[in-house]
Every structure is written in structure tokens, then in C-alpha cells.
Amino acid sequence: MDKILNWGILSSAKIARKQVIPALQQSRKLKVTGIASRSQEKAQAVADELGIEKAYASYQQLLADPDIDVIYNPLPNHLHVPWTIAALQAGKHVLCEKPLALNAAEAEQIVAASKQSGKLVEEAFMVRSNPQWLWVREQVSSKSIGELKAIQGAFSYFNDDADNIRNQADIGGGGIYDIGCYLINTSRFITGEEPCRIAAVLDSDPRMKTDRLASAIMVFPSGVQMTWVCSTQLVPYQTVNFLGSRGRMEVQIPFNAPNDSENVVLIDDGTDLSGKRIQRKTFPVSDQYQLQADNFCDAINQGSPQSNPLADSIANMRVIDAVFEAAKPGQWVEL
């Protein structure tokens, strides 16, 4: 029988409190045992609110607890590398929020630390555990819509609060790190390829210096073209559309998939442009954050394949690096 793994939460970040911890607490494969903050009072308050057994006055105290098996790291982006490495050195496995690092070179430091410690690290792209995405990948592979030729994606929300960590350039803020990374990751996941050419355009907020609007074209070796746009200052919206030679599929809520209602993928054979022939593929209610954690526990206990292994994270960071590089001259960048 697999060991029930004790998880510790590194900080009381909003994504941890509101989304990840409640999902983890539904799992039968782990126990959320502790949470750390920068003060005992804050850690205890969150622990009491969420029914967590232990509260730590510092991140170091959490990492020093021998009862903790796995660390979830939702700290601001610039702290992902140092605290993930610290957790590995303390003998813990780590599920780290995206982006794993601020560039591929930084991410390689985590690879080295993981190998040295013998502990697993996974970047928290929860979408890779979602049944709707696994189904879309199967459909593309079986050519149910013919040859995949193009992918169109969009992900946006509106947040112009300069005090929000997503809008602070010096700690890894900006739209590409926050949401553009999903568009990159899922296109690579579905095609099973790495892009070989990229063009990009960025618009930065003049006050906050973060990228607030980004558009990119990525060309894959098979010839598939992925065009995407992400923004931190547009109407909230998200979609990914897969266009094939005989049909298309559209993931309606691809990234923030609801955990209290069905997920939906639209299937269109193109015979009626009014949409009357569009079919709906629905998926039972599930929580992609719980599924992600369950998969990570299986990888730890059973050695099963990770949904997003470190090698994949390095590849994703290289594409993010290339998007930033391509935007500087406004010319194609060869990968």
C-alpha cells in the first residue's frame, strides 16, 4: 500500500489558500500537514482557517520538519528557484508553481539539485492532468479532425494594480510568465513537438514595466502554426482552438477549468458556419489541482511517469526565453 504523503505549503499565497489546498485536502493519497508563513500569527491563522495541523513561523522551520515529505511552492516567481532548491536539499520532493524559473539557465539549477538530492520536482501545470486535455491530445494523435494545421489561443484578465505581485517586473511579473506559459505548454503538449521558429510582439506597461500584451507565432517541425495572445489588461477570456484539415476542436475554458461543473470541448466539422452542427464533448466534474497532486504522489510512491517532468519544464522555459528574445528585434528567432 502506498504511503500517505505529508505535504507542507510554503507560504500562504492566495492560489494556495483558495485553490490548491482545498483540492489537496480532497485527495486520499496525501495529507496537508503544515503551512509556513513569515510570521507565526499568519501561519496559524491560515492553518486554523483550513484545518491544517501544523503552522510554522518561517519557511526554514517547515523545511526542517522530518515529517514533511513534499513541499508545495507557490511563492512569487523570483523565489521559485532558491526555495525549491532549499527544499530539495532538505530532502523534500517539490511541486513548484509555474514558471519554474525566470529563464532556462536558472531552471537548470533545479535539475542539478534534483539529481543530487534524488527527489522529484514538478512544475505545476495542472492542465496536463485534466481529462479534457488528455482527450484532446488523443483526438489530435488519432487525427479525428484530420491533420492538425493550426492552433489559436488566447488568455487574458484585467489587473492594473501596481502593488500586485503579477505587476512587479523585478520579481518576475508580467503576462508571459503568468499566463502565456500555459499557451506555450499546452501547444507543446498536444503536438508533442518543440517549436522551431518564433516571432513575437510585446507591449509593456509604461509605469510597471511588465508585459501587459503579448502576441506570438510559433512554428513546429510538422508545420503546425500556433498563434496566441495573452494580456494582463484585457477583458477576462480564455480559449484554445485546434484547426485540422477535416474539423476543429475548441477547449472552452482551457486553463481555469471549473471544479464544480462539467468541462466542455466543442467539436465542429465545418459543415454549418452558424454552429448548428457543433457537438459538445463533456467531462465529469473533477478538480485538476487534485488530479495533479494525485499524479505527483504516484510518481513519488510508484515511480510512475510525471505529467510534467523537469525536462519538459526546461524545454518550456527555453521557448519563453525565445519569445522575449524574438520581441526585441521584431524578427524571427530560430530555435
Coordinates of C-alpha atoms in Angstrom, one line a residue:
M1 CA 0.0 0.0 0.0
D2 CA 1.3 3.4 -0.9
K3 CA 2.4 5.8 1.8
I4 CA 0.1 8.7 2.6
L5 CA 2.5 11.6 1.9
N6 CA 2.7 14.6 4.2
W7 CA 2.6 17.9 2.3
G8 CA 3.8 21.2 3.6
I9 CA 2.7 24.5 2.0
L10 CA 5.5 27.1 1.6
S11 CA 3.6 30.4 2.2
S12 CA 0.0 31.5 2.5
A13 CA -0.3 32.7 -1.1
K14 CA -3.8 33.2 -2.5
I15 CA -3.6 30.4 -5.0
A16 CA -2.6 28.0 -2.2
R17 CA -5.4 29.1 0.1
K18 CA -8.2 29.4 -2.4
Q19 CA -7.5 26.7 -5.0
V20 CA -4.7 24.3 -4.3
I21 CA -5.0 23.5 -0.6
P22 CA -8.8 22.8 -0.7
A23 CA -8.1 20.5 -3.7
L24 CA -5.2 18.7 -1.9
Q25 CA -7.4 18.1 1.1
Q26 CA -9.8 16.0 -1.1
S27 CA -7.0 13.6 -2.0
R28 CA -6.7 10.2 -0.4
K29 CA -3.0 10.0 -1.3
L30 CA -1.7 12.8 0.8
K31 CA -2.3 14.9 3.9
V32 CA -1.8 18.7 4.1
T33 CA 0.2 18.6 7.3
G34 CA 1.7 22.0 7.6
I35 CA 1.8 25.6 6.3
A36 CA 4.6 28.2 6.7
S37 CA 4.4 31.9 6.6
R38 CA 6.7 34.8 7.5
S39 CA 5.1 35.0 11.0
Q40 CA 3.7 32.5 13.4
E41 CA 0.5 34.5 13.6
K42 CA -0.2 34.5 9.9
A43 CA 0.6 30.8 9.5
Q44 CA -1.6 29.9 12.5
A45 CA -4.5 31.9 11.2
V46 CA -4.4 30.1 7.8
A47 CA -3.9 26.8 9.5
D48 CA -6.9 27.4 11.7
E49 CA -9.0 28.5 8.7
L50 CA -8.2 25.5 6.6
G51 CA -7.9 22.8 9.3
I52 CA -4.1 22.3 8.9
E53 CA -2.3 20.6 11.8
K54 CA 1.0 22.5 11.9
A55 CA 1.9 26.1 11.5
Y56 CA 5.5 27.3 11.1
A57 CA 6.8 30.8 11.8
S58 CA 9.3 30.6 8.9
Y59 CA 9.9 28.7 5.7
Q60 CA 13.1 27.2 7.2
Q61 CA 11.1 25.6 10.0
L62 CA 8.8 23.9 7.6
L63 CA 11.8 22.5 5.6
A64 CA 13.4 21.3 8.8
D65 CA 10.4 19.2 9.8
P66 CA 11.3 15.5 9.2
D67 CA 7.6 14.5 9.0
I68 CA 7.1 16.5 5.8
D69 CA 7.6 14.6 2.5
V70 CA 6.5 17.0 -0.2
I71 CA 6.7 20.8 -0.4
Y72 CA 4.2 22.9 -2.5
N73 CA 6.0 26.2 -3.5
P74 CA 3.6 29.0 -4.5
L75 CA 5.9 31.8 -3.7
P76 CA 6.4 34.8 -6.0
N77 CA 8.2 33.9 -9.3
H78 CA 11.7 35.1 -8.3
L79 CA 11.7 32.8 -5.3
H80 CA 10.8 29.6 -7.1
V81 CA 14.4 28.6 -7.7
P82 CA 16.0 29.3 -4.4
W83 CA 13.3 27.8 -2.2
T84 CA 12.8 24.8 -4.5
I85 CA 16.5 24.1 -4.2
A86 CA 16.4 24.6 -0.4
A87 CA 13.5 22.1 -0.2
L88 CA 15.4 19.6 -2.3
Q89 CA 18.5 20.0 -0.1
A90 CA 16.3 19.4 2.9
G91 CA 15.2 16.0 1.4
K92 CA 11.7 17.0 0.2
H93 CA 10.0 16.5 -3.1
V94 CA 8.7 19.7 -4.6
L95 CA 5.6 20.7 -6.6
C96 CA 6.5 24.3 -7.7
E97 CA 4.2 26.8 -9.2
K98 CA 4.8 28.0 -12.7
P99 CA 7.1 29.4 -14.0
L100 CA 9.7 27.1 -12.6
A101 CA 12.3 29.8 -13.1
L102 CA 12.8 33.2 -14.9
N103 CA 14.9 31.6 -17.6
A104 CA 16.1 28.2 -18.7
A105 CA 19.6 28.7 -17.2
E106 CA 18.0 29.2 -13.7
A107 CA 15.8 26.2 -14.2
E108 CA 18.9 24.0 -14.9
Q109 CA 20.0 24.7 -11.3
I110 CA 16.9 22.9 -10.1
V111 CA 17.6 20.0 -12.4
A112 CA 21.1 19.7 -10.8
A113 CA 19.7 19.9 -7.3
S114 CA 17.0 17.3 -8.0
K115 CA 19.6 14.9 -9.3
Q116 CA 21.9 15.4 -6.3
S117 CA 19.1 15.0 -3.8
G118 CA 17.3 12.1 -5.5
K119 CA 14.0 14.0 -5.0
L120 CA 11.4 14.8 -7.7
V121 CA 10.4 18.2 -8.8
E122 CA 7.3 19.1 -10.9
E123 CA 6.2 22.4 -12.3
A124 CA 2.5 22.9 -11.5
F125 CA 0.9 22.8 -15.0
M126 CA -2.3 21.3 -13.6
V127 CA -3.9 21.3 -17.1
R128 CA -1.8 18.3 -18.0
S129 CA -3.7 16.2 -15.6
N130 CA -7.1 17.4 -16.7
P131 CA -9.2 14.8 -18.6
Q132 CA -10.3 17.3 -21.3
W133 CA -6.6 18.0 -22.3
L134 CA -5.7 14.3 -22.3
W135 CA -8.7 13.6 -24.5
V136 CA -7.8 16.4 -26.9
R137 CA -4.3 15.0 -27.2
E138 CA -5.7 11.6 -28.1
Q139 CA -8.0 13.1 -30.7
V140 CA -5.2 15.0 -32.4
S141 CA -3.0 12.0 -32.3
S142 CA -5.7 9.8 -33.9
K143 CA -6.4 12.5 -36.5
S144 CA -10.1 12.7 -35.7
I145 CA -10.1 16.3 -37.1
G146 CA -7.7 15.3 -39.9
E147 CA -4.2 16.7 -40.0
L148 CA -3.7 19.4 -37.3
K149 CA -2.6 22.5 -39.1
A150 CA -3.1 25.4 -36.8
I151 CA -3.7 26.3 -33.1
Q152 CA -5.2 29.6 -31.9
G153 CA -5.1 30.5 -28.3
A154 CA -6.0 33.4 -26.0
F155 CA -5.7 34.0 -22.3
S156 CA -6.4 37.4 -20.6
Y157 CA -7.6 39.1 -17.5
F158 CA -7.6 42.7 -16.2
N159 CA -5.3 43.7 -13.4
D160 CA -3.5 47.1 -13.3
D161 CA -2.8 47.1 -9.6
A162 CA 0.9 48.1 -9.2
D163 CA 1.0 46.5 -5.8
N164 CA 0.0 43.1 -7.1
I165 CA 3.0 40.7 -7.5
R166 CA 1.9 39.9 -11.1
N167 CA 2.6 43.5 -12.0
Q168 CA 6.1 43.8 -10.4
A169 CA 8.8 43.4 -13.0
D170 CA 11.7 42.9 -10.6
I171 CA 10.2 39.8 -9.1
G172 CA 9.1 38.1 -12.4
G173 CA 5.8 39.8 -13.1
G174 CA 4.1 40.1 -16.4
G175 CA 1.7 38.2 -18.6
I176 CA 4.0 35.8 -20.3
Y177 CA 5.4 34.3 -17.1
D178 CA 1.9 34.3 -15.5
I179 CA -0.4 33.0 -18.3
G180 CA 1.5 33.0 -21.6
C181 CA 3.4 30.0 -20.3
Y182 CA 0.1 28.0 -20.4
L183 CA -0.4 28.7 -24.1
I184 CA 3.2 27.6 -24.8
N185 CA 3.0 24.5 -22.6
T186 CA -0.3 23.2 -23.9
S187 CA 0.6 23.6 -27.6
R188 CA 3.8 21.6 -27.0
F189 CA 1.8 19.0 -25.0
I190 CA -0.7 18.5 -27.8
T191 CA 1.7 18.4 -30.7
G192 CA 4.4 16.5 -28.9
E193 CA 6.9 18.8 -30.6
E194 CA 9.1 21.8 -29.8
P195 CA 8.7 25.0 -31.8
C196 CA 11.5 25.7 -34.3
R197 CA 10.6 29.3 -35.2
I198 CA 9.1 32.1 -33.2
A199 CA 8.0 35.7 -33.8
A200 CA 6.6 37.9 -31.1
V201 CA 5.5 41.4 -30.2
L202 CA 5.2 42.8 -26.7
D203 CA 3.6 45.9 -25.2
S204 CA 4.9 46.8 -21.8
D205 CA 3.1 48.9 -19.2
P206 CA 5.0 52.3 -19.1
R207 CA 4.5 52.5 -15.4
M208 CA 5.1 48.9 -14.2
K209 CA 7.4 47.8 -16.9
T210 CA 5.7 44.4 -17.2
D211 CA 4.5 42.9 -20.5
R212 CA 0.8 43.6 -20.5
L213 CA 0.0 42.4 -24.0
A214 CA 2.0 39.8 -26.0
S215 CA 1.3 38.1 -29.3
A216 CA 3.4 35.3 -30.8
I217 CA 3.6 32.9 -33.7
M218 CA 5.3 29.6 -33.1
V219 CA 6.0 27.1 -35.9
F220 CA 6.5 23.4 -35.2
P221 CA 8.6 21.0 -37.2
S222 CA 5.4 19.3 -38.5
G223 CA 4.3 22.6 -40.0
V224 CA 1.7 23.3 -37.3
Q225 CA 1.4 27.0 -36.6
M226 CA 0.4 28.2 -33.2
T227 CA -0.7 31.8 -32.8
W228 CA -1.5 33.2 -29.4
V229 CA -2.2 36.3 -27.4
C230 CA -2.0 36.9 -23.7
S231 CA -2.7 40.0 -21.7
T232 CA -3.0 41.2 -18.1
Q233 CA -5.1 44.3 -19.1
L234 CA -7.8 42.9 -21.3
V235 CA -11.3 41.5 -20.8
P236 CA -11.1 38.1 -18.9
Y237 CA -11.1 35.5 -21.6
Q238 CA -9.5 32.1 -22.5
T239 CA -9.8 29.6 -25.3
V240 CA -7.7 27.3 -27.4
N241 CA -8.9 26.3 -30.8
F242 CA -7.3 23.3 -32.8
L243 CA -7.8 23.5 -36.6
G244 CA -7.5 20.4 -38.7
S245 CA -7.9 19.5 -42.3
R246 CA -11.4 18.0 -41.6
G247 CA -12.6 19.6 -38.4
R248 CA -11.7 21.6 -35.3
M249 CA -11.9 21.3 -31.5
E250 CA -12.2 24.2 -29.1
V251 CA -11.4 23.9 -25.4
Q252 CA -13.9 26.3 -23.9
I253 CA -12.3 27.0 -20.5
P254 CA -8.8 25.6 -21.1
F255 CA -6.9 26.8 -18.1
N256 CA -9.1 27.8 -15.2
A257 CA -11.3 24.8 -15.7
P258 CA -14.2 24.8 -13.2
N259 CA -14.2 22.2 -10.4
D260 CA -17.9 22.4 -9.8
S261 CA -19.3 21.8 -13.3
E262 CA -18.6 19.8 -16.4
N263 CA -15.6 20.8 -18.7
V264 CA -16.6 21.2 -22.3
V265 CA -14.8 20.7 -25.6
L266 CA -16.6 21.8 -28.8
I267 CA -16.2 19.7 -32.0
D268 CA -17.0 21.2 -35.3
D269 CA -16.9 19.5 -38.8
G270 CA -17.3 22.9 -40.5
T271 CA -20.4 21.9 -42.4
D272 CA -22.5 24.7 -40.9
L273 CA -20.8 28.0 -40.2
S274 CA -23.7 29.1 -38.0
G275 CA -22.7 26.5 -35.4
K276 CA -25.7 24.3 -35.6
R277 CA -23.6 21.2 -36.2
I278 CA -21.2 21.8 -33.4
Q279 CA -21.1 18.9 -30.9
R280 CA -20.3 19.1 -27.2
K281 CA -17.9 16.7 -25.5
T282 CA -18.4 16.9 -21.8
F283 CA -16.2 15.6 -19.0
P284 CA -17.4 14.8 -15.4
V285 CA -16.8 17.2 -12.6
S286 CA -13.2 17.0 -11.3
D287 CA -10.6 19.1 -9.8
Q288 CA -7.4 19.4 -11.9
Y289 CA -5.4 20.5 -8.9
Q290 CA -6.3 17.4 -7.0
L291 CA -5.6 15.2 -10.1
Q292 CA -2.2 16.9 -10.4
A293 CA -1.3 16.2 -6.8
D294 CA -2.5 12.6 -7.1
N295 CA -0.3 12.1 -10.2
F296 CA 2.7 13.5 -8.4
C297 CA 2.1 11.3 -5.4
D298 CA 2.0 8.3 -7.7
A299 CA 5.3 9.4 -9.3
I300 CA 6.9 9.5 -5.8
N301 CA 5.4 6.3 -4.4
Q302 CA 5.3 4.1 -7.6
G303 CA 7.8 5.7 -9.9
S304 CA 5.0 6.3 -12.5
P305 CA 5.6 8.9 -15.2
Q306 CA 5.3 12.5 -14.2
S307 CA 2.7 14.6 -16.0
N308 CA 5.2 17.4 -16.4
P309 CA 8.7 16.2 -15.8
L310 CA 11.7 18.6 -15.4
A311 CA 13.0 18.0 -18.9
D312 CA 9.7 19.4 -20.2
S313 CA 9.9 22.4 -17.9
I314 CA 13.4 23.2 -19.2
A315 CA 12.0 23.0 -22.8
N316 CA 9.1 25.3 -21.9
M317 CA 11.5 27.8 -20.3
R318 CA 13.6 27.8 -23.5
V319 CA 10.5 28.8 -25.5
I320 CA 9.7 31.6 -23.1
D321 CA 13.2 32.8 -23.4
A322 CA 12.9 32.8 -27.2
V323 CA 9.6 34.7 -27.1
F324 CA 11.3 37.5 -25.1
E325 CA 14.3 37.4 -27.4
A326 CA 12.1 37.5 -30.6
A327 CA 10.2 40.5 -29.4
K328 CA 13.4 42.7 -29.1
P329 CA 14.2 43.0 -32.9
G330 CA 10.7 42.1 -34.0
Q331 CA 12.2 39.4 -36.2
W332 CA 12.0 35.6 -36.4
V333 CA 14.2 33.7 -34.0
E334 CA 15.5 30.2 -34.9
L335 CA 15.4 27.7 -32.1

